[in-house]
XYZ file of C-alpha atoms in Angstrom:
394
model
C 1.212 -16.021 -20.123
C 3.421 -17.730 -17.823
C 5.724 -16.059 -15.120
C 8.840 -17.147 -17.132
C 7.462 -15.615 -20.417
C 6.529 -12.630 -18.379
C 10.072 -12.161 -17.014
C 11.831 -12.832 -20.403
C 9.723 -10.388 -22.034
C 10.308 -7.702 -19.459
C 14.277 -8.423 -19.443
C 13.982 -7.794 -23.212
C 11.895 -4.799 -23.290
C 12.619 -2.872 -20.004
C 15.750 -1.010 -18.850
C 17.033 -2.009 -15.409
C 16.314 -1.479 -12.465
C 12.744 -1.261 -13.076
C 9.178 -2.043 -11.588
C 6.880 -4.128 -13.779
C 3.198 -3.760 -12.364
C 0.687 -6.261 -13.659
C -2.755 -4.746 -14.049
C -4.364 -8.072 -14.564
C -3.017 -9.688 -11.458
C -4.149 -6.613 -9.532
C -7.636 -7.073 -10.612
C -7.507 -10.728 -9.924
C -6.167 -10.007 -6.403
C -9.338 -7.748 -5.628
C -11.660 -10.245 -7.072
C -9.828 -12.979 -4.934
C -10.300 -10.885 -1.702
C -14.018 -10.079 -2.538
C -14.727 -13.957 -2.984
C -13.583 -14.531 0.617
C -15.192 -11.533 2.270
C -18.899 -11.119 3.194
C -20.784 -9.951 0.188
C -21.908 -6.876 1.734
C -18.393 -5.771 2.561
C -16.852 -2.921 0.195
C -13.092 -2.681 -0.726
C -11.408 0.683 -0.412
C -7.839 0.930 -2.039
C -5.294 2.707 -0.057
C -3.463 4.216 -3.125
C -0.475 4.933 -0.929
C 0.581 1.339 -1.378
C 1.047 1.942 -5.325
C -0.266 5.031 -7.096
C 0.784 3.567 -10.464
C -1.905 1.091 -10.555
C -4.560 3.546 -9.311
C -6.602 3.411 -12.603
C -7.239 -0.378 -12.320
C -7.555 -0.199 -8.632
C -10.239 2.493 -8.719
C -12.087 0.604 -11.431
C -12.085 -2.637 -9.436
C -12.436 -1.420 -5.940
C -15.309 0.431 -4.652
C -13.254 3.451 -3.003
C -9.880 4.847 -2.958
C -8.250 6.413 0.097
C -6.399 9.677 -0.422
C -4.065 10.835 2.211
C -2.262 13.833 0.629
C -2.476 16.702 -1.720
C -0.042 14.880 -4.119
C -2.161 11.970 -4.069
C -5.472 14.065 -4.648
C -3.371 15.539 -7.710
C -2.884 11.997 -9.037
C -6.584 11.251 -8.675
C -7.517 14.550 -10.673
C -5.109 13.685 -13.252
C -6.211 10.465 -13.929
C -9.810 11.210 -13.808
C -10.990 9.207 -10.634
C -14.335 10.626 -9.711
C -14.580 12.519 -6.402
C -17.444 10.066 -5.595
C -14.896 7.322 -5.256
C -12.712 9.281 -2.903
C -12.331 9.097 0.951
C -10.171 12.102 1.872
C -8.182 10.879 4.943
C -4.689 11.755 6.411
C -3.239 12.844 9.603
C -2.529 16.402 8.211
C -5.350 18.080 6.302
C -4.016 21.363 5.210
C -6.474 24.359 4.659
C -5.826 25.332 0.995
C -6.566 21.407 -0.039
C -9.542 21.281 2.026
C -10.882 24.763 1.203
C -10.495 24.039 -2.400
C -12.523 20.659 -2.077
C -15.287 22.365 -0.002
C -15.480 25.590 -1.989
C -15.557 23.630 -5.303
C -18.534 21.457 -3.913
C -16.707 18.455 -5.086
C -19.015 15.512 -4.516
C -16.429 13.691 -2.285
C -17.361 10.185 -0.816
C -16.171 10.847 2.602
C -14.064 13.248 4.718
C -12.224 12.026 7.663
C -11.843 13.910 10.958
C -8.368 12.796 12.798
C -8.487 15.488 15.468
C -10.765 18.143 17.100
C -8.971 20.705 15.032
C -9.534 18.894 11.866
C -13.117 18.674 12.589
C -13.334 22.411 13.519
C -11.597 23.205 10.073
C -13.909 21.232 8.229
C -17.086 22.672 10.008
C -15.635 26.246 9.248
C -15.091 25.486 5.598
C -18.674 24.034 5.455
C -20.404 26.752 6.986
C -18.665 29.280 4.844
C -20.316 27.420 1.667
C -23.306 26.443 3.310
C -22.838 22.779 2.470
C -22.898 19.436 4.168
C -19.786 17.203 4.595
C -20.078 13.428 4.898
C -17.845 12.665 7.795
C -16.129 9.657 9.367
C -14.563 10.036 12.802
C -11.250 8.428 13.099
C -10.561 6.428 16.242
C -6.896 5.986 17.313
C -5.241 2.467 17.833
C -2.902 4.137 20.275
C -0.482 6.312 18.237
C -0.674 9.656 16.302
C -3.432 8.762 14.083
C -7.108 9.303 14.997
C -8.515 10.504 18.281
C -8.874 8.894 21.823
C -12.498 7.419 22.254
C -13.491 10.454 24.379
C -12.635 12.910 21.711
C -14.058 10.796 19.075
C -17.249 10.670 20.890
C -17.261 14.402 21.501
C -16.452 15.206 17.665
C -19.289 12.674 16.803
C -21.745 14.313 19.008
C -20.895 17.834 17.570
C -21.071 16.651 14.051
C -24.642 14.864 14.639
C -25.866 18.358 15.991
C -24.200 20.309 13.168
C -26.300 21.339 10.250
C -23.015 20.895 8.065
C -22.141 17.419 8.576
C -23.826 14.174 7.474
C -22.172 11.748 10.230
C -21.541 8.357 8.451
C -19.547 6.518 11.170
C -15.950 5.640 12.213
C -12.721 4.798 10.529
C -10.094 2.718 12.279
C -6.704 1.438 11.361
C -4.237 -0.139 13.629
C -1.047 -1.297 11.651
C -0.017 -3.562 8.827
C 1.300 -7.175 8.433
C -1.120 -8.642 10.956
C -0.949 -12.332 10.871
C -3.086 -13.272 14.149
C -6.694 -13.998 13.616
C -7.213 -13.485 17.344
C -5.989 -10.005 17.036
C -8.253 -8.992 14.201
C -11.197 -10.663 16.226
C -10.278 -8.608 19.194
C -10.158 -5.426 17.374
C -13.412 -5.980 15.529
C -15.055 -6.884 19.009
C -13.694 -3.726 20.488
C -14.866 -1.592 17.404
C -18.396 -3.209 17.716
C -18.636 -2.212 21.527
C -17.434 1.157 20.714
C -19.748 1.665 17.750
C -22.797 0.775 20.270
C -21.442 3.296 22.618
C -21.121 6.043 20.305
C -24.644 5.223 18.951
C -26.158 5.338 22.473
C -24.414 8.687 23.147
C -25.284 10.198 19.779
C -28.935 8.928 19.874
C -28.671 7.252 16.522
C -26.869 4.215 14.925
C -23.796 4.912 12.981
C -24.300 3.947 9.375
C -20.951 2.864 8.502
C -17.460 1.525 9.517
C -14.474 1.715 7.793
C -11.688 -0.680 9.052
C -8.048 -1.207 7.863
C -7.383 -4.921 8.866
C -3.789 -4.663 7.853
C -3.734 -8.131 6.070
C -0.133 -9.659 5.692
C 1.939 -10.306 2.737
C 4.540 -12.983 2.903
C 7.846 -11.946 1.411
C 9.886 -14.915 2.286
C 10.622 -17.731 0.044
C 9.261 -21.280 0.488
C 6.431 -20.308 3.093
C 3.046 -21.739 2.890
C 1.430 -18.245 2.589
C -1.703 -19.282 0.688
C -3.321 -21.768 3.295
C -2.475 -19.094 6.205
C -4.128 -16.262 4.304
C -7.264 -18.376 3.522
C -7.588 -19.263 7.269
C -7.028 -15.609 8.130
C -9.472 -14.406 5.591
C -11.978 -16.812 6.906
C -11.639 -15.803 10.530
C -11.768 -12.041 9.532
C -14.971 -12.788 7.644
C -16.568 -14.741 10.398
C -15.788 -11.751 12.778
C -17.352 -9.227 10.483
C -20.315 -11.127 9.905
C -20.792 -11.838 13.610
C -20.763 -8.035 14.478
C -23.914 -6.772 16.310
C -23.315 -3.500 14.089
C -25.337 -3.974 11.151
C -24.288 -0.767 9.225
C -22.306 -0.543 5.989
C -18.522 -2.144 6.427
C -15.556 -1.009 4.389
C -12.320 -2.793 4.390
C -9.412 -0.047 3.644
C -6.527 -2.351 2.210
C -3.266 -1.172 0.435
C -0.505 -3.862 0.723
C -2.514 -6.810 0.374
C -3.974 -5.594 -2.942
C -1.033 -4.394 -4.599
C 1.806 -6.447 -3.670
C 1.475 -9.461 -5.689
C 1.088 -7.392 -9.013
C 4.727 -6.055 -8.813
C 8.053 -7.197 -9.811
C 11.326 -5.427 -9.367
C 13.935 -6.433 -11.883
C 17.514 -5.542 -11.374
C 20.764 -6.808 -13.293
C 23.993 -8.029 -11.948
C 26.677 -5.480 -12.854
C 29.687 -6.981 -10.915
C 30.798 -10.234 -9.168
C 33.448 -10.651 -6.631
C 34.721 -12.980 -3.949
C 35.915 -11.299 -0.665
C 37.369 -13.356 2.349
C 35.450 -16.579 0.836
C 32.064 -14.798 0.480
C 30.607 -14.491 -2.987
C 28.943 -10.915 -3.681
C 26.802 -9.979 -6.668
C 26.494 -6.315 -7.306
C 23.137 -5.223 -9.026
C 22.277 -2.025 -10.487
C 19.215 -1.460 -8.086
C 19.159 -1.653 -4.367
C 17.477 -1.650 -1.027
C 16.505 1.951 -1.586
C 14.154 0.688 -4.264
C 12.755 -2.459 -2.792
C 11.607 -1.841 0.796
C 9.712 -4.902 2.104
C 10.488 -3.797 5.899
C 10.092 -7.396 7.313
C 12.327 -8.122 10.209
C 12.400 -11.689 9.164
C 14.147 -10.826 5.882
C 17.435 -10.056 7.998
C 17.518 -13.822 8.580
C 15.723 -15.386 5.692
C 16.003 -14.259 2.029
C 12.972 -12.920 0.380
C 11.519 -14.696 -2.685
C 13.528 -13.957 -5.835
C 14.565 -15.654 -9.193
C 17.720 -15.446 -11.096
C 17.322 -15.167 -14.957
C 18.776 -17.307 -16.350
C 18.327 -20.007 -13.899
C 21.269 -22.089 -13.468
C 19.686 -24.636 -10.765
C 21.652 -27.682 -12.290
C 25.025 -26.283 -11.577
C 27.160 -26.435 -8.376
C 25.761 -24.176 -5.843
C 27.588 -21.855 -3.618
C 26.420 -19.032 -1.000
C 25.764 -15.550 -2.615
C 25.098 -12.068 -1.030
C 23.079 -10.089 -3.517
C 23.898 -6.529 -2.877
C 22.848 -2.994 -4.375
C 24.618 -0.004 -5.829
C 24.610 2.112 -2.449
C 27.793 2.759 -0.550
C 26.342 1.198 2.586
C 26.753 -2.350 4.126
C 23.068 -2.064 4.655
C 22.246 -2.576 0.890
C 21.475 -6.133 1.022
C 18.629 -7.339 -1.262
C 19.601 -11.128 -0.271
C 21.687 -11.589 2.578
C 22.789 -15.160 1.846
C 21.391 -17.664 -0.670
C 22.720 -20.902 -2.387
C 22.973 -20.137 -6.155
C 24.756 -21.568 -9.054
C 27.381 -19.097 -10.395
C 25.896 -15.820 -10.795
C 27.384 -13.775 -13.757
C 27.613 -10.356 -14.815
C 24.473 -9.669 -16.958
C 22.180 -11.908 -15.015
C 18.947 -10.521 -13.830
C 17.390 -10.797 -10.489
C 13.580 -10.583 -10.136
C 11.947 -9.751 -6.785
C 8.135 -10.724 -6.749
C 5.516 -9.157 -4.440
C 7.049 -5.864 -5.122
C 3.764 -4.043 -5.880
C 3.176 -2.310 -2.577
C 5.285 0.584 -1.130
C 8.704 -0.405 -2.832
C 8.213 2.274 -5.531
C 7.347 5.012 -3.007
C 9.030 4.279 0.390
C 12.536 3.925 -0.375
C 15.454 6.456 0.080
C 14.964 7.705 -3.425
C 17.579 10.538 -3.067
C 20.394 8.791 -1.448
C 23.724 8.787 -3.361
C 21.639 10.554 -6.252
C 20.851 7.305 -8.121
C 18.159 7.581 -10.571
C 14.674 6.554 -9.929
C 13.729 3.415 -11.836
C 11.615 3.125 -14.681
C 8.076 2.021 -13.927
C 6.035 -0.329 -16.515
C 2.618 -1.546 -16.653
C 1.591 -4.766 -18.111
C -2.021 -5.005 -19.413
C -4.187 -7.827 -19.540
C -2.895 -8.985 -22.844
C 0.599 -9.116 -21.507
C 1.745 -5.966 -23.381
C 4.166 -3.603 -21.513
C 3.678 0.095 -21.714
C 6.136 2.727 -19.834
C 4.494 4.322 -17.026
C 7.348 6.590 -15.854
C 10.693 6.940 -17.259
C 13.781 6.800 -15.245
C 14.347 9.953 -13.482
C 17.666 11.726 -12.740
C 17.794 12.791 -8.997
C 21.125 14.373 -8.923
C 19.398 17.736 -10.040
C 17.138 17.635 -6.941
C 20.086 17.135 -4.681
C 22.048 19.980 -6.414
C 21.765 23.408 -4.452
C 20.477 26.474 -6.203
């Protein structure tokens, strides 16, 4: 099914604004990444990127990273097995951790991001007389994870404790990394740290979970495919060249989910103010958050439906429905006569857009979410949700 056919079907069947997430594209994307990574490298899906595609992602990826009680609830509701879950997150509350430990859920891995997290997990494990599989998170210089000294201290304590199975190290340093040299430097430093840790603990670390922060190109007209292939080749070479010979897992969110999503919104008004054409759409910036500084100057990739490319073009700004001058989906683009009722489709909206926006600003409804299966059929995954009740005081 072509992109044009998919858009026409979505416009005919879906109420705007909405997200359409393509499960077949998600599976294809995970397969694409696997084919360009070393065969022995596992893939962990960071579900914070998009929980709506979790069923497909959990089936196609090896593991799922969970960072909150709410994400854990979603996994339980969808029947994602505990054996696939990496329980991560900078805040691990006692009730959630206690419930997991006391139920003897066969969680794949727990992470310790601080000394106090480690102490909490040890207390709970001791109380149940069980052994917890543990990854120690190393910081990249922010609030996540621990300094090398604390990470080594926690790893040594875990190695000596009868209540932990020390599995190795987790490390993530950010997103949208486009520099192969940066990835290579990070992997080199991790390699050295793992060697130091093994020496101090008296045993090799079995595992490394690494978040490479692979980039997604949101701008139009960029040669993103060739750049990504070169970046993946450099990443694979660096991973294969490590002295560390334990199991390696890449934790990936944005790069897995982005391409499966399309944000669809409809033009509800057009006007010309002081020589500038404006199109007002029923969606807005609160529902499609790309967070790319370059998009302030260059428009994101988008399509207009219908496409009047043969007509005379004029500069247009495409604005959302929020009462703020910052609600610009497209700052400036040359288009041919947008009209009320036309649709704007923004691709690469599969990661974070549905969950990171200012959902409650102006009490606009949350948009509907649709999933497209491998045969092209659409099904409603979430109906639009009225948010005014959430903003009304009791």
